[in-house]
Amino acid sequence: MRRIVLVLALALITALPAVTAARAAGPVVLTVTGEIERTNRGPFDPFTDSLFAALQETFERAHELTLDDLAALPQETVEVAYPNWPGPVTVTGPTLASVIDLVGAKADRVLVQAVDGYAPAFRLSEVRAGTFVLATASDGKPLPLGGRGPLWLVFPAGSYAGQTAEDDSGLAWAVFHLKITTGE
Ligand SMILES: Nc1nc2c(c(=O)[nH]1)N[C@H]1C(S)=C(S)[C@@H](COP(=O)(O)O)O[C@H]1N2
Ligand SMILES: [Mo]
């Protein structure tokens, strides 16, 4: 009996790290920096954070998320069409607002930065009032790197003051970084 208990205890101890590691599996796809309340990593490192370094973005603390972390948030599916697109697209992912609320924004603007440095900014009041999806999939397919992935910011026309029906310029693809900032 004692031996069985010992074997069971050993099996549990060896299985536990695998179970706890499972949720964090996969690479970080999104890092949130700037004026935020909840962080889960320390300062910018010029060697390991090489894309941040190339884009001259640094930070003291940040909140990093894997695709699993993003999938754990409530998912929104929205069909969006712009006149210059081949057709309507149905995307799925957490809302930008839900990611911002997860980390706790302490300022009123969000910069949405892509791997090529493209970085449109939006007012949080407009992000919260509208449907801004941080899409992880399009028409049921996960978004690839080399395409619009890992994350594509998608929102319908008229989502912010002054956006025309044709203007899809703020729909950043290949997004990897959100920065919460103050001011214009
Ligand atoms: N990462 C990234 N996203 C981007 C851009 C860009 O240069 N880089 N261009 C924007 C602009 S100006 C437009 S008009 C739309 C449409 O470009 P597309 O046809 O390449 O989607 O994508 C937007 N998203
Ligand atoms: Mo554009």
Short mmCIF file of N, CA, C and O in Angstrom, two decimals, residues 6 14 22 38 51 118 124 137 157 161-162:
data_model
loop_
_atom_site.label_atom_id
_atom_site.label_comp_id
_atom_site.label_asym_id
_atom_site.label_seq_id
_atom_site.Cartn_x
_atom_site.Cartn_y
_atom_site.Cartn_z
N LEU A 6 3.44 5.84 -2.88
CA LEU A 6 4.70 6.46 -3.30
C LEU A 6 4.75 6.58 -4.82
O LEU A 6 5.10 7.65 -5.37
N THR A 14 5.78 14.22 -11.34
CA THR A 14 6.39 14.33 -12.67
C THR A 14 5.40 14.87 -13.69
O THR A 14 5.79 15.55 -14.63
N ALA A 22 1.38 23.59 -20.04
CA ALA A 22 0.58 23.46 -21.26
C ALA A 22 -0.10 24.76 -21.67
O ALA A 22 -0.13 25.10 -22.84
N ARG A 38 -1.24 45.87 -15.14
CA ARG A 38 -0.85 44.49 -14.87
C ARG A 38 0.21 44.01 -15.86
O ARG A 38 -0.04 43.97 -17.07
N LEU A 51 13.32 42.66 -32.24
CA LEU A 51 12.42 43.44 -33.11
C LEU A 51 12.07 44.77 -32.45
O LEU A 51 12.03 45.81 -33.12
N TYR A 118 4.76 49.60 -39.02
CA TYR A 118 3.48 50.31 -39.23
C TYR A 118 2.73 50.36 -37.90
O TYR A 118 2.62 49.35 -37.21
N LEU A 124 -8.99 55.13 -26.91
CA LEU A 124 -9.63 54.01 -26.22
C LEU A 124 -11.15 54.16 -26.19
O LEU A 124 -11.87 53.17 -26.24
N ALA A 137 -7.75 34.61 -36.71
CA ALA A 137 -8.17 33.75 -37.83
C ALA A 137 -9.04 34.54 -38.79
O ALA A 137 -9.72 35.49 -38.40
N ALA A 157 -15.79 49.98 -41.37
CA ALA A 157 -15.68 51.40 -41.72
C ALA A 157 -16.52 52.24 -40.77
O ALA A 157 -17.57 51.79 -40.29
N ALA A 161 -13.61 58.60 -35.56
CA ALA A 161 -14.01 59.89 -36.12
C ALA A 161 -13.20 60.20 -37.36
O ALA A 161 -11.97 60.14 -37.35
N GLY A 162 -13.89 60.45 -38.47
CA GLY A 162 -13.21 60.84 -39.70
C GLY A 162 -12.88 59.67 -40.63
O GLY A 162 -12.41 59.89 -41.74
#
